[in-house]
Amino acid sequence: MTPLALAPVHVATPGGYLLVLALTLPVLGVLAILALAPRRARQVALASMAAGLAVAIAILAELLRTGDALTYVVGGWQPPLGIALRADGLSAALIAMTALVICATGLFARGMHDLAPETRDGRAATTFWALLLATWSALNAVFLGEDLFNLYVALELLTFAAVPLVCLDGRAETMAAALRYLMFALLGSLLYLLGVGLIYGAFGTLDIRILSGLGDGGPALSVALALMIAGLLAKAALFPLHLWLPPAHAGAPAAASAVLSALVIKAPVFLILRLVLDVAPPEAAAFAGQLLAVLGASSILFCSVMALRQARLKLMIAYSTVAQIGYLFIVFPLASGPEGMPPWETIAWTGGTLQLVSHALAKAAMFLAAGVVAEAFGHDRIADLGGFGRALPLSAAAFGLAGLSLMGIPPSGGFIAKCLLLTAAVINGHPWLAATILAGGLLAGGYVFRVINTALASPAMPLTTRRTIPRRLEMTALALAVAAVLLGFIPLEPFGLLQIGRSGLATAVLP
C-alpha cells in the first residue's frame, strides 16, 4: 500500500455549507412526504423544489463571486480518512441544470395529475413526488462527490430511485422494461465496485483529488479504471449497451421520461469524464478517449437511424437520447489543445458541456410535449397524429424548438455546442469525427422534421382529442425548449465558469 499525504482541503470554504443543503433539502422533502398525509405530498415536493432551486442558484453565484471551488469536509475529517464534497464550475453548472429541469418537471407533473382529480393524491402520485426528490438528491451527490465509494453509493441511490419511475403505472411492459434497466444498472454497479476495490487495495485511498496526483498508477489503476468505465457505460446506455434505455424511457410516464433522459443518464457520463481526465494516467487516458470516441460516433450514427425507423413518438425520442449522448463521448480526443494546454481550456470542453446542458433541456421538453400528445389523443403513433399541431400548437412548437437544438440549427444551444465540437475536430485533425457530427445533425433533422411534417399535415379526418389539455401544461415544455434555444447566445470561446476549480487537479492532457 502506498503511503499518501493528506489532501490540502479545508473543512469548509465560504459557501461550502450550500453543498450540504443541496444534498439534504430533497431528502428532508422525502421524509416530510412519508410523514404527512398523501394530500400534502405535492405541496411538500413543490416547496422543496423551490428551496432547492434557490440553493442551486446560490451555489452558482458564490462560485462566480469567489472564482474558486466550494468545498465541505464531512465531519471535519480530511481525506483520505474522511469524505469531501466539492463543487467546481462544471459541477455547479450541472447542479443548476438539474434544479431547473426538476422544477419544470414538477410543475408539469402537477398539471398532469390535476387532469384526474380522483387520483391526484393517490399512491402513484405520492410515490412519484418522493422518487423525484430522491433522484434529485442522488444526482447532486454524484456531482459533488470526491470519494469513489461515496460516488458508488450515490449511483446506487440514483438507480433505486430512477428504476421505479419507469413502472409507476404498473403495466406488464413497463415492469419488464424496469427489470431490464435494473439488470443493466446492477451489472454496471458490480463492475464499478470491483474497480473501486482494486484502487483502494493498491493505493489506500479513494479520494479523486489525491488519486489525480499519482501520475502513473501502474497496471492496477488501469485495470480498475477499465472496469469502472465499462460499468458506467452500461448505466449511461452508450451503444452497444443501450438496449435497456428505449423501452424504459418510452414506457415511463412523461414526467419520469423527462427526468430519466435529461438527467439520470448524465450522472455516469459525468463520472466517466472525471475518471478519464482526473484519475487516469496520460497513456491510459489517451487510449480510453479514442475508444470512447469510437463508441460515441457509433452511437450517434446507429441510434439516429433507429430513431428514424420508429413508429411511436416516445420511442423515437428515446433512441434520439442514445444518439445525442454519443456527442459527449467524442469530446475526449477533441479536448486536446496545443502542447501543455489542459482540456478545460479548449473549445471542445465548452462544446461538450453545452451539449450536455442543451440536450437535457431539449430532451426534457420533447418528452413533456410527447406526454401531452399521448394524453390528448390516447396514443403516440406518429402515423396517426396528422395535424396534431392544430390541436396542440404549443406542444408542436416546443418539439420543433427542441429539435433545433438536436439538429444543431442556429441560434440554439445545440448549434453552439456542435459548432465548437466541429471546429475542434477540424483543428485537431479528426476528419472522421467532423463527418460524424455533420451526419448526426442531418439524421436528427430527418426524424425531427418527420414529426413536424406530421404536426402540420392536413388529414382527411381531423384529429379529435379525448381530453382537453390546459395551455399551462403545454407551457412547461415550451419554456424548456426556449431555454435550450437561448443557450445559443453563449459566446464561441472557452467558458470561464467551466475553468473554475480545475487548476488544482493534476489532470492528464490528452495527446
Short mmCIF file of C-alpha atoms in Angstrom, two decimals:
data_model
loop_
_atom_site.label_atom_id
_atom_site.label_comp_id
_atom_site.label_asym_id
_atom_site.label_seq_id
_atom_site.Cartn_x
_atom_site.Cartn_y
_atom_site.Cartn_z
CA MET A 1 0.00 0.00 0.00
CA THR A 2 1.43 3.36 -1.00
CA PRO A 3 1.55 5.95 1.83
CA LEU A 4 -0.22 9.14 0.84
CA ALA A 5 -0.28 12.57 2.44
CA LEU A 6 -3.50 14.23 3.45
CA ALA A 7 -5.17 16.26 0.73
CA PRO A 8 -4.94 20.04 1.11
CA VAL A 9 -8.68 20.53 1.68
CA HIS A 10 -10.20 23.00 4.14
CA VAL A 11 -13.07 21.90 6.35
CA ALA A 12 -15.38 24.34 4.57
CA THR A 13 -14.99 27.26 2.23
CA PRO A 14 -17.34 30.24 2.42
CA GLY A 15 -20.48 28.89 0.85
CA GLY A 16 -19.44 25.27 1.41
CA TYR A 17 -22.49 24.70 3.59
CA LEU A 18 -24.61 25.29 0.49
CA LEU A 19 -23.35 21.92 -0.75
CA VAL A 20 -24.82 20.23 2.31
CA LEU A 21 -28.15 21.93 1.68
CA ALA A 22 -28.11 20.75 -1.94
CA LEU A 23 -27.94 17.16 -0.68
CA THR A 24 -30.20 17.36 2.35
CA LEU A 25 -33.13 19.53 1.21
CA PRO A 26 -34.57 16.90 -1.17
CA VAL A 27 -34.05 14.21 1.49
CA LEU A 28 -35.94 16.29 4.05
CA GLY A 29 -38.69 16.66 1.48
CA VAL A 30 -38.92 12.87 1.08
CA LEU A 31 -39.09 12.38 4.84
CA ALA A 32 -41.81 15.02 5.11
CA ILE A 33 -43.82 13.30 2.36
CA LEU A 34 -43.57 9.97 4.21
CA ALA A 35 -44.57 11.58 7.50
CA LEU A 36 -47.52 13.65 6.27
CA ALA A 37 -50.78 12.70 4.61
CA PRO A 38 -50.67 11.92 0.85
CA ARG A 39 -52.66 15.05 0.05
CA ARG A 40 -49.69 17.09 1.36
CA ALA A 41 -47.12 15.35 -0.85
CA ARG A 42 -47.49 17.73 -3.76
CA GLN A 43 -47.18 20.86 -1.62
CA VAL A 44 -44.11 19.49 0.20
CA ALA A 45 -42.45 18.48 -3.06
CA LEU A 46 -43.05 21.83 -4.74
CA ALA A 47 -41.80 23.71 -1.69
CA SER A 48 -38.66 21.53 -1.62
CA MET A 49 -38.11 22.20 -5.31
CA ALA A 50 -38.36 25.96 -4.84
CA ALA A 51 -35.85 25.83 -1.98
CA GLY A 52 -33.54 23.52 -3.94
CA LEU A 53 -33.59 25.81 -6.96
CA ALA A 54 -32.64 28.75 -4.74
CA VAL A 55 -29.72 26.75 -3.30
CA ALA A 56 -28.51 25.79 -6.78
CA ILE A 57 -28.57 29.43 -7.88
CA ALA A 58 -26.74 30.42 -4.67
CA ILE A 59 -24.01 27.83 -5.36
CA LEU A 60 -23.56 29.15 -8.88
CA ALA A 61 -23.48 32.77 -7.67
CA GLU A 62 -20.98 32.01 -4.89
CA LEU A 63 -18.71 30.18 -7.31
CA LEU A 64 -18.73 33.12 -9.72
CA ARG A 65 -18.17 35.58 -6.87
CA THR A 66 -15.15 33.81 -5.39
CA GLY A 67 -13.70 32.36 -8.58
CA ASP A 68 -12.78 29.20 -6.68
CA ALA A 69 -14.34 25.82 -5.96
CA LEU A 70 -16.61 25.34 -2.96
CA THR A 71 -15.62 22.57 -0.56
CA TYR A 72 -17.02 20.94 2.55
CA VAL A 73 -15.32 18.13 4.51
CA VAL A 74 -17.92 15.95 6.21
CA GLY A 75 -17.35 15.78 9.96
CA GLY A 76 -14.09 17.70 9.70
CA TRP A 77 -12.14 14.56 8.76
CA GLN A 78 -9.74 15.32 5.92
CA PRO A 79 -9.35 12.86 3.02
CA PRO A 80 -8.20 10.13 2.72
CA LEU A 81 -9.73 9.35 6.13
CA GLY A 82 -12.81 11.46 5.56
CA ILE A 83 -15.13 12.45 2.73
CA ALA A 84 -15.11 15.79 0.95
CA LEU A 85 -17.82 17.49 -1.10
CA ARG A 86 -16.62 19.82 -3.82
CA ALA A 87 -18.28 21.98 -6.46
CA ASP A 88 -16.18 23.31 -9.33
CA GLY A 89 -17.53 25.16 -12.35
CA LEU A 90 -18.76 22.05 -14.15
CA SER A 91 -20.44 20.66 -11.03
CA ALA A 92 -22.19 23.98 -10.34
CA ALA A 93 -23.46 24.16 -13.93
CA LEU A 94 -24.87 20.63 -13.70
CA ILE A 95 -26.47 21.29 -10.31
CA ALA A 96 -28.20 24.38 -11.72
CA MET A 97 -29.30 22.44 -14.81
CA THR A 98 -30.67 19.63 -12.62
CA ALA A 99 -32.61 22.05 -10.43
CA LEU A 100 -34.16 23.75 -13.46
CA VAL A 101 -35.28 20.51 -15.10
CA ILE A 102 -36.54 19.01 -11.83
CA CYS A 103 -38.62 22.12 -11.07
CA ALA A 104 -40.04 22.22 -14.59
CA THR A 105 -40.88 18.53 -14.41
CA GLY A 106 -42.57 19.05 -11.05
CA LEU A 107 -44.76 21.81 -12.45
CA PHE A 108 -45.66 19.59 -15.40
CA ALA A 109 -46.46 16.61 -13.16
CA ARG A 110 -48.68 18.79 -11.01
CA GLY A 111 -50.68 19.84 -14.06
CA MET A 112 -50.83 16.27 -15.37
CA HIS A 113 -52.08 14.92 -12.02
CA ASP A 114 -54.74 17.66 -11.94
CA LEU A 115 -56.28 16.17 -15.09
CA ALA A 116 -57.54 13.26 -12.95
CA PRO A 117 -58.67 14.80 -9.60
CA GLU A 118 -59.78 11.41 -8.25
CA THR A 119 -56.20 10.04 -8.34
CA ARG A 120 -54.30 13.32 -7.89
CA ASP A 121 -53.27 12.47 -4.32
CA GLY A 122 -53.25 8.70 -4.78
CA ARG A 123 -50.45 6.21 -4.26
CA ALA A 124 -48.86 6.65 -7.72
CA ALA A 125 -48.74 10.45 -7.43
CA THR A 126 -47.33 10.37 -3.88
CA THR A 127 -44.71 7.82 -4.91
CA PHE A 128 -43.73 9.95 -7.88
CA TRP A 129 -43.06 13.01 -5.73
CA ALA A 130 -40.92 11.04 -3.28
CA LEU A 131 -38.93 9.36 -6.05
CA LEU A 132 -38.40 12.64 -7.88
CA LEU A 133 -36.88 14.28 -4.80
CA ALA A 134 -34.76 11.18 -4.07
CA THR A 135 -33.45 11.24 -7.65
CA TRP A 136 -32.57 14.91 -7.25
CA SER A 137 -30.59 14.31 -4.06
CA ALA A 138 -28.71 11.38 -5.63
CA LEU A 139 -27.81 13.44 -8.69
CA ASN A 140 -26.41 16.24 -6.53
CA ALA A 141 -24.41 13.65 -4.57
CA VAL A 142 -22.84 12.44 -7.82
CA PHE A 143 -21.97 15.97 -8.97
CA LEU A 144 -20.45 16.92 -5.59
CA GLY A 145 -18.75 13.69 -4.56
CA GLU A 146 -14.97 13.32 -4.31
CA ASP A 147 -14.74 9.79 -2.89
CA LEU A 148 -15.12 6.89 -5.34
CA PHE A 149 -17.00 4.67 -2.88
CA ASN A 150 -19.25 7.52 -1.84
CA LEU A 151 -19.97 8.03 -5.55
CA TYR A 152 -20.85 4.33 -5.79
CA VAL A 153 -23.41 4.80 -3.01
CA ALA A 154 -24.81 7.85 -4.82
CA LEU A 155 -25.11 5.86 -8.06
CA GLU A 156 -26.98 3.08 -6.27
CA LEU A 157 -29.36 5.55 -4.67
CA LEU A 158 -29.92 7.06 -8.10
CA THR A 159 -30.65 3.64 -9.61
CA PHE A 160 -33.14 2.64 -6.93
CA ALA A 161 -34.91 6.00 -7.22
CA ALA A 162 -34.96 6.02 -11.03
CA VAL A 163 -35.99 2.41 -11.77
CA PRO A 164 -39.41 2.64 -10.03
CA LEU A 165 -40.16 5.78 -12.06
CA VAL A 166 -40.22 3.58 -15.17
CA CYS A 167 -43.04 1.34 -13.93
CA LEU A 168 -45.25 3.69 -11.92
CA ASP A 169 -48.29 2.72 -13.98
CA GLY A 170 -47.82 -0.98 -13.14
CA ARG A 171 -48.27 -2.25 -16.70
CA ALA A 172 -46.56 -5.52 -17.64
CA GLU A 173 -44.45 -3.97 -20.40
CA THR A 174 -43.17 -1.18 -18.16
CA MET A 175 -42.37 -3.69 -15.41
CA ALA A 176 -40.32 -5.71 -17.91
CA ALA A 177 -38.53 -2.55 -19.08
CA ALA A 178 -37.79 -1.56 -15.47
CA LEU A 179 -36.36 -5.01 -14.69
CA ARG A 180 -34.12 -4.86 -17.75
CA TYR A 181 -32.96 -1.41 -16.67
CA LEU A 182 -32.26 -2.77 -13.19
CA MET A 183 -30.22 -5.70 -14.52
CA PHE A 184 -28.01 -3.43 -16.64
CA ALA A 185 -27.63 -0.98 -13.74
CA LEU A 186 -26.65 -3.72 -11.29
CA LEU A 187 -24.12 -5.13 -13.73
CA GLY A 188 -22.65 -1.66 -14.08
CA SER A 189 -22.57 -1.25 -10.32
CA LEU A 190 -20.75 -4.57 -9.88
CA LEU A 191 -18.04 -3.63 -12.37
CA TYR A 192 -17.68 -0.18 -10.82
CA LEU A 193 -17.37 -1.62 -7.31
CA LEU A 194 -14.72 -4.13 -8.43
CA GLY A 195 -12.66 -1.23 -9.75
CA VAL A 196 -13.11 0.69 -6.51
CA GLY A 197 -11.84 -2.31 -4.54
CA LEU A 198 -8.75 -2.60 -6.73
CA ILE A 199 -7.90 1.09 -6.32
CA TYR A 200 -8.32 1.01 -2.55
CA GLY A 201 -6.23 -2.14 -2.24
CA ALA A 202 -3.43 -0.63 -4.31
CA PHE A 203 -3.36 2.96 -3.02
CA GLY A 204 -5.24 3.06 0.26
CA THR A 205 -7.42 5.99 -0.78
CA LEU A 206 -10.46 6.67 -2.93
CA ASP A 207 -10.31 10.46 -2.98
CA ILE A 208 -10.23 11.76 -6.55
CA ARG A 209 -8.03 14.76 -5.76
CA ILE A 210 -5.39 12.53 -4.18
CA LEU A 211 -5.56 9.97 -6.98
CA SER A 212 -5.17 12.73 -9.57
CA GLY A 213 -1.64 13.37 -8.28
CA LEU A 214 -0.43 9.77 -8.59
CA GLY A 215 0.82 10.04 -12.16
CA ASP A 216 1.41 6.51 -13.49
CA GLY A 217 -0.52 4.25 -11.13
CA GLY A 218 0.61 1.05 -12.81
CA PRO A 219 -1.50 -1.80 -14.23
CA ALA A 220 -3.73 -1.98 -11.14
CA LEU A 221 -5.06 1.53 -11.78
CA SER A 222 -5.56 0.87 -15.49
CA VAL A 223 -7.50 -2.37 -14.88
CA ALA A 224 -9.59 -0.72 -12.17
CA LEU A 225 -10.46 2.24 -14.39
CA ALA A 226 -11.36 -0.09 -17.27
CA LEU A 227 -13.80 -1.98 -15.04
CA MET A 228 -15.31 1.21 -13.65
CA ILE A 229 -15.73 2.87 -17.04
CA ALA A 230 -17.30 -0.29 -18.51
CA GLY A 231 -19.80 -0.34 -15.65
CA LEU A 232 -20.62 3.33 -16.10
CA LEU A 233 -21.10 2.84 -19.85
CA ALA A 234 -23.81 0.28 -19.06
CA LYS A 235 -25.55 2.85 -16.84
CA ALA A 236 -25.11 5.60 -19.45
CA ALA A 237 -26.63 3.38 -22.18
CA LEU A 238 -23.92 4.10 -24.74
CA PHE A 239 -24.03 1.89 -27.84
CA PRO A 240 -23.89 -1.14 -27.77
CA LEU A 241 -25.03 -1.18 -24.11
CA HIS A 242 -28.14 0.84 -24.87
CA LEU A 243 -30.67 -1.98 -25.12
CA TRP A 244 -32.40 -1.17 -21.85
CA LEU A 245 -32.96 2.54 -22.46
CA PRO A 246 -35.53 2.83 -25.32
CA PRO A 247 -38.22 0.62 -23.74
CA ALA A 248 -37.62 2.10 -20.28
CA HIS A 249 -37.80 5.74 -21.34
CA ALA A 250 -40.59 5.23 -23.87
CA GLY A 251 -42.80 3.30 -21.42
CA ALA A 252 -42.38 5.56 -18.40
CA PRO A 253 -44.83 8.40 -17.64
CA ALA A 254 -43.92 11.61 -19.45
CA ALA A 255 -42.56 13.43 -16.40
CA ALA A 256 -40.45 10.41 -15.45
CA SER A 257 -39.14 10.04 -19.02
CA ALA A 258 -38.05 13.67 -18.99
CA VAL A 259 -36.02 13.19 -15.80
CA LEU A 260 -34.53 9.88 -16.90
CA SER A 261 -33.44 11.13 -20.31
CA ALA A 262 -32.39 14.65 -19.37
CA LEU A 263 -30.67 13.98 -16.05
CA VAL A 264 -30.25 10.41 -14.82
CA ILE A 265 -28.03 9.14 -17.63
CA LYS A 266 -25.83 12.26 -17.30
CA ALA A 267 -24.55 11.10 -13.89
CA PRO A 268 -22.47 8.16 -15.23
CA VAL A 269 -21.27 10.34 -18.12
CA PHE A 270 -20.04 12.91 -15.61
CA LEU A 271 -18.17 10.24 -13.66
CA ILE A 272 -16.54 8.84 -16.80
CA LEU A 273 -15.34 12.34 -17.57
CA ARG A 274 -13.81 12.63 -14.11
CA LEU A 275 -12.16 9.22 -14.25
CA VAL A 276 -10.59 9.77 -17.66
CA LEU A 277 -9.47 13.37 -17.19
CA ASP A 278 -8.74 13.47 -13.44
CA VAL A 279 -7.60 9.98 -12.46
CA ALA A 280 -6.31 8.05 -15.50
CA PRO A 281 -2.58 8.22 -16.38
CA PRO A 282 -1.85 10.08 -19.64
CA GLU A 283 -1.36 6.97 -21.79
CA ALA A 284 -4.45 5.24 -20.42
CA ALA A 285 -6.46 8.45 -20.79
CA ALA A 286 -5.45 8.75 -24.46
CA PHE A 287 -6.41 5.13 -25.22
CA ALA A 288 -9.69 5.41 -23.31
CA GLY A 289 -10.51 8.68 -25.07
CA GLN A 290 -10.05 7.16 -28.53
CA LEU A 291 -12.13 4.09 -27.67
CA LEU A 292 -14.93 6.18 -26.13
CA ALA A 293 -14.94 8.43 -29.21
CA VAL A 294 -15.42 5.40 -31.48
CA LEU A 295 -18.32 4.17 -29.35
CA GLY A 296 -19.77 7.68 -29.25
CA ALA A 297 -19.61 8.07 -33.02
CA SER A 298 -21.20 4.63 -33.47
CA SER A 299 -23.96 5.62 -31.08
CA ILE A 300 -24.65 8.83 -32.99
CA LEU A 301 -25.00 7.08 -36.35
CA PHE A 302 -26.67 3.80 -35.40
CA CYS A 303 -29.23 5.16 -32.95
CA SER A 304 -30.10 8.12 -35.19
CA VAL A 305 -31.02 5.62 -37.90
CA MET A 306 -33.02 3.63 -35.34
CA ALA A 307 -34.85 6.81 -34.34
CA LEU A 308 -35.83 7.36 -37.97
CA ARG A 309 -37.41 3.90 -38.09
CA GLN A 310 -39.63 4.19 -35.01
CA ALA A 311 -43.41 4.29 -35.31
CA ARG A 312 -44.03 5.71 -31.81
CA LEU A 313 -43.13 9.25 -30.83
CA LYS A 314 -41.72 8.49 -27.38
CA LEU A 315 -39.69 5.55 -28.69
CA MET A 316 -38.23 7.81 -31.38
CA ILE A 317 -37.24 10.36 -28.72
CA ALA A 318 -35.69 7.59 -26.60
CA TYR A 319 -33.44 6.42 -29.45
CA SER A 320 -32.57 10.04 -30.09
CA THR A 321 -31.37 10.25 -26.49
CA VAL A 322 -28.84 7.46 -27.05
CA ALA A 323 -27.68 9.14 -30.26
CA GLN A 324 -27.23 12.55 -28.66
CA ILE A 325 -25.32 11.05 -25.71
CA GLY A 326 -22.71 9.96 -28.23
CA TYR A 327 -21.64 13.58 -28.72
CA LEU A 328 -20.50 13.69 -25.09
CA PHE A 329 -18.03 10.86 -25.70
CA ILE A 330 -16.37 12.28 -28.79
CA VAL A 331 -15.18 15.17 -26.60
CA PHE A 332 -12.25 13.17 -25.20
CA PRO A 333 -9.92 13.19 -28.22
CA LEU A 334 -11.13 16.68 -29.18
CA ALA A 335 -10.21 18.22 -25.80
CA SER A 336 -6.53 18.17 -26.71
CA GLY A 337 -5.21 21.63 -27.49
CA PRO A 338 -1.65 22.72 -28.12
CA GLU A 339 1.18 21.19 -26.08
CA GLY A 340 0.65 21.89 -22.38
CA MET A 341 -2.92 23.21 -22.68
CA PRO A 342 -5.24 21.39 -20.27
CA PRO A 343 -8.54 20.04 -21.64
CA TRP A 344 -10.72 22.50 -19.70
CA GLU A 345 -9.22 25.45 -21.60
CA THR A 346 -10.22 24.06 -25.01
CA ILE A 347 -13.32 24.85 -27.01
CA ALA A 348 -14.21 21.14 -27.00
CA TRP A 349 -14.63 21.26 -23.20
CA THR A 350 -17.09 24.13 -23.54
CA GLY A 351 -18.78 22.45 -26.50
CA GLY A 352 -19.24 19.18 -24.63
CA THR A 353 -20.69 20.92 -21.58
CA LEU A 354 -23.08 22.96 -23.72
CA GLN A 355 -24.13 19.77 -25.49
CA LEU A 356 -24.84 18.16 -22.12
CA VAL A 357 -26.93 21.08 -20.86
CA SER A 358 -28.74 21.85 -24.11
CA HIS A 359 -29.57 18.18 -24.60
CA ALA A 360 -31.03 17.99 -21.10
CA LEU A 361 -33.31 20.97 -21.70
CA ALA A 362 -34.30 19.94 -25.23
CA LYS A 363 -34.93 16.28 -24.40
CA ALA A 364 -36.97 17.13 -21.31
CA ALA A 365 -39.07 19.47 -23.48
CA MET A 366 -39.56 16.76 -26.10
CA PHE A 367 -40.69 14.10 -23.63
CA LEU A 368 -43.08 16.50 -21.89
CA ALA A 369 -44.54 17.55 -25.25
CA ALA A 370 -44.89 13.90 -26.26
CA GLY A 371 -46.63 13.20 -22.96
CA VAL A 372 -49.17 15.93 -23.67
CA VAL A 373 -49.79 14.49 -27.15
CA ALA A 374 -50.29 10.96 -25.80
CA GLU A 375 -52.62 12.24 -23.06
CA ALA A 376 -54.68 14.28 -25.52
CA PHE A 377 -55.12 11.59 -28.18
CA GLY A 378 -54.65 8.38 -26.20
CA HIS A 379 -51.62 7.20 -28.20
CA ASP A 380 -48.32 8.41 -29.66
CA ARG A 381 -48.30 6.61 -33.05
CA ILE A 382 -46.70 9.14 -35.38
CA ALA A 383 -48.59 7.98 -38.48
CA ASP A 384 -51.94 8.59 -36.75
CA LEU A 385 -51.12 12.06 -35.42
CA GLY A 386 -51.54 14.03 -38.64
CA GLY A 387 -52.39 17.65 -37.86
CA PHE A 388 -51.85 17.43 -34.11
CA GLY A 389 -50.21 20.86 -34.24
CA ARG A 390 -53.64 22.43 -34.77
CA ALA A 391 -55.00 20.93 -31.54
CA LEU A 392 -51.78 21.35 -29.54
CA PRO A 393 -49.86 24.27 -31.08
CA LEU A 394 -47.67 24.92 -28.05
CA SER A 395 -46.59 21.29 -27.81
CA ALA A 396 -45.76 21.25 -31.52
CA ALA A 397 -43.78 24.47 -31.10
CA ALA A 398 -41.93 23.01 -28.10
CA PHE A 399 -41.00 19.90 -30.06
CA GLY A 400 -39.83 21.99 -33.02
CA LEU A 401 -37.71 24.36 -30.93
CA ALA A 402 -36.16 21.46 -29.02
CA GLY A 403 -35.48 19.80 -32.36
CA LEU A 404 -33.45 22.83 -33.44
CA SER A 405 -31.02 22.08 -30.63
CA LEU A 406 -30.76 18.39 -31.51
CA MET A 407 -30.10 19.19 -35.16
CA GLY A 408 -27.63 21.94 -34.36
CA ILE A 409 -29.54 24.73 -36.10
CA PRO A 410 -28.83 28.35 -35.04
CA PRO A 411 -29.47 30.07 -32.75
CA SER A 412 -29.93 27.07 -30.43
CA GLY A 413 -27.57 25.85 -27.75
CA GLY A 414 -27.08 22.65 -29.71
CA PHE A 415 -25.77 24.71 -32.63
CA ILE A 416 -23.11 26.36 -30.47
CA ALA A 417 -22.16 23.01 -28.93
CA LYS A 418 -21.86 21.19 -32.24
CA CYS A 419 -20.11 24.16 -33.86
CA LEU A 420 -17.46 24.11 -31.13
CA LEU A 421 -17.04 20.34 -31.41
CA LEU A 422 -16.86 20.52 -35.20
CA THR A 423 -14.24 23.28 -35.02
CA ALA A 424 -12.18 21.24 -32.55
CA ALA A 425 -12.41 18.18 -34.81
CA VAL A 426 -11.13 20.14 -37.82
CA ILE A 427 -8.37 21.93 -35.89
CA ASN A 428 -7.11 18.74 -34.21
CA GLY A 429 -7.16 16.66 -37.37
CA HIS A 430 -10.09 14.32 -36.74
CA PRO A 431 -11.99 14.37 -40.05
CA TRP A 432 -13.96 11.23 -39.20
CA LEU A 433 -15.37 12.90 -36.10
CA ALA A 434 -16.20 16.03 -38.09
CA ALA A 435 -18.06 13.85 -40.61
CA THR A 436 -19.89 12.09 -37.77
CA ILE A 437 -21.04 15.39 -36.27
CA LEU A 438 -22.39 16.56 -39.63
CA ALA A 439 -24.06 13.22 -40.38
CA GLY A 440 -25.63 13.16 -36.92
CA GLY A 441 -27.13 16.59 -37.48
CA LEU A 442 -28.62 15.52 -40.82
CA LEU A 443 -30.10 12.34 -39.35
CA ALA A 444 -31.54 14.32 -36.43
CA GLY A 445 -33.13 16.65 -38.96
CA GLY A 446 -34.73 13.60 -40.59
CA TYR A 447 -36.59 12.39 -37.53
CA VAL A 448 -37.39 15.87 -36.19
CA PHE A 449 -38.87 17.06 -39.50
CA ARG A 450 -40.80 13.82 -39.78
CA VAL A 451 -42.72 14.78 -36.63
CA ILE A 452 -43.03 18.45 -37.60
CA ASN A 453 -44.39 17.46 -41.00
CA THR A 454 -46.96 15.26 -39.26
CA ALA A 455 -47.90 18.09 -36.89
CA LEU A 456 -48.54 20.50 -39.79
CA ALA A 457 -50.29 17.99 -42.06
CA SER A 458 -53.91 18.38 -43.17
CA PRO A 459 -55.55 14.96 -42.66
CA ALA A 460 -58.79 13.99 -44.35
CA MET A 461 -60.36 13.40 -40.94
CA PRO A 462 -59.41 15.99 -38.27
CA LEU A 463 -57.98 14.62 -35.06
CA THR A 464 -60.24 14.62 -32.05
CA THR A 465 -58.86 14.89 -28.55
CA ARG A 466 -60.12 12.55 -25.86
CA ARG A 467 -59.29 15.09 -23.14
CA THR A 468 -58.88 18.86 -23.04
CA ILE A 469 -55.32 19.87 -22.23
CA PRO A 470 -54.88 23.22 -20.43
CA ARG A 471 -52.39 25.57 -22.08
CA ARG A 472 -50.41 25.94 -18.85
CA LEU A 473 -49.48 22.26 -19.11
CA GLU A 474 -48.02 22.80 -22.57
CA MET A 475 -46.17 25.92 -21.43
CA THR A 476 -43.72 23.93 -19.31
CA ALA A 477 -42.35 22.03 -22.30
CA LEU A 478 -42.25 25.23 -24.35
CA ALA A 479 -40.30 27.06 -21.62
CA LEU A 480 -37.64 24.32 -21.54
CA ALA A 481 -37.37 24.36 -25.34
CA VAL A 482 -36.96 28.15 -25.34
CA ALA A 483 -34.24 27.81 -22.68
CA ALA A 484 -32.40 25.34 -24.93
CA VAL A 485 -32.54 27.90 -27.74
CA LEU A 486 -31.38 30.76 -25.51
CA LEU A 487 -28.20 28.82 -24.73
CA GLY A 488 -27.22 29.63 -28.28
CA PHE A 489 -26.23 33.12 -27.19
CA ILE A 490 -23.24 31.77 -25.24
CA PRO A 491 -20.02 33.22 -26.75
CA LEU A 492 -17.98 30.96 -29.06
CA GLU A 493 -15.00 30.68 -26.72
CA PRO A 494 -13.95 28.60 -23.70
CA PHE A 495 -16.46 29.41 -20.97
CA GLY A 496 -14.76 30.83 -17.87
CA LEU A 497 -17.18 29.23 -15.42
CA LEU A 498 -16.06 25.76 -16.52
CA GLN A 499 -12.43 26.51 -15.63
CA ILE A 500 -13.19 27.43 -12.01
CA GLY A 501 -11.75 24.86 -9.61
CA ARG A 502 -9.92 22.86 -12.26
CA SER A 503 -6.39 24.21 -11.80
CA GLY A 504 -5.88 22.35 -8.53
CA LEU A 505 -6.20 18.94 -10.20
CA ALA A 506 -3.30 17.15 -11.82
CA THR A 507 -5.35 16.38 -14.88
CA ALA A 508 -3.81 14.48 -17.78
CA VAL A 509 -3.52 16.37 -21.04
CA LEU A 510 -4.81 14.08 -23.77
CA PRO A 511 -2.35 13.76 -26.65
#
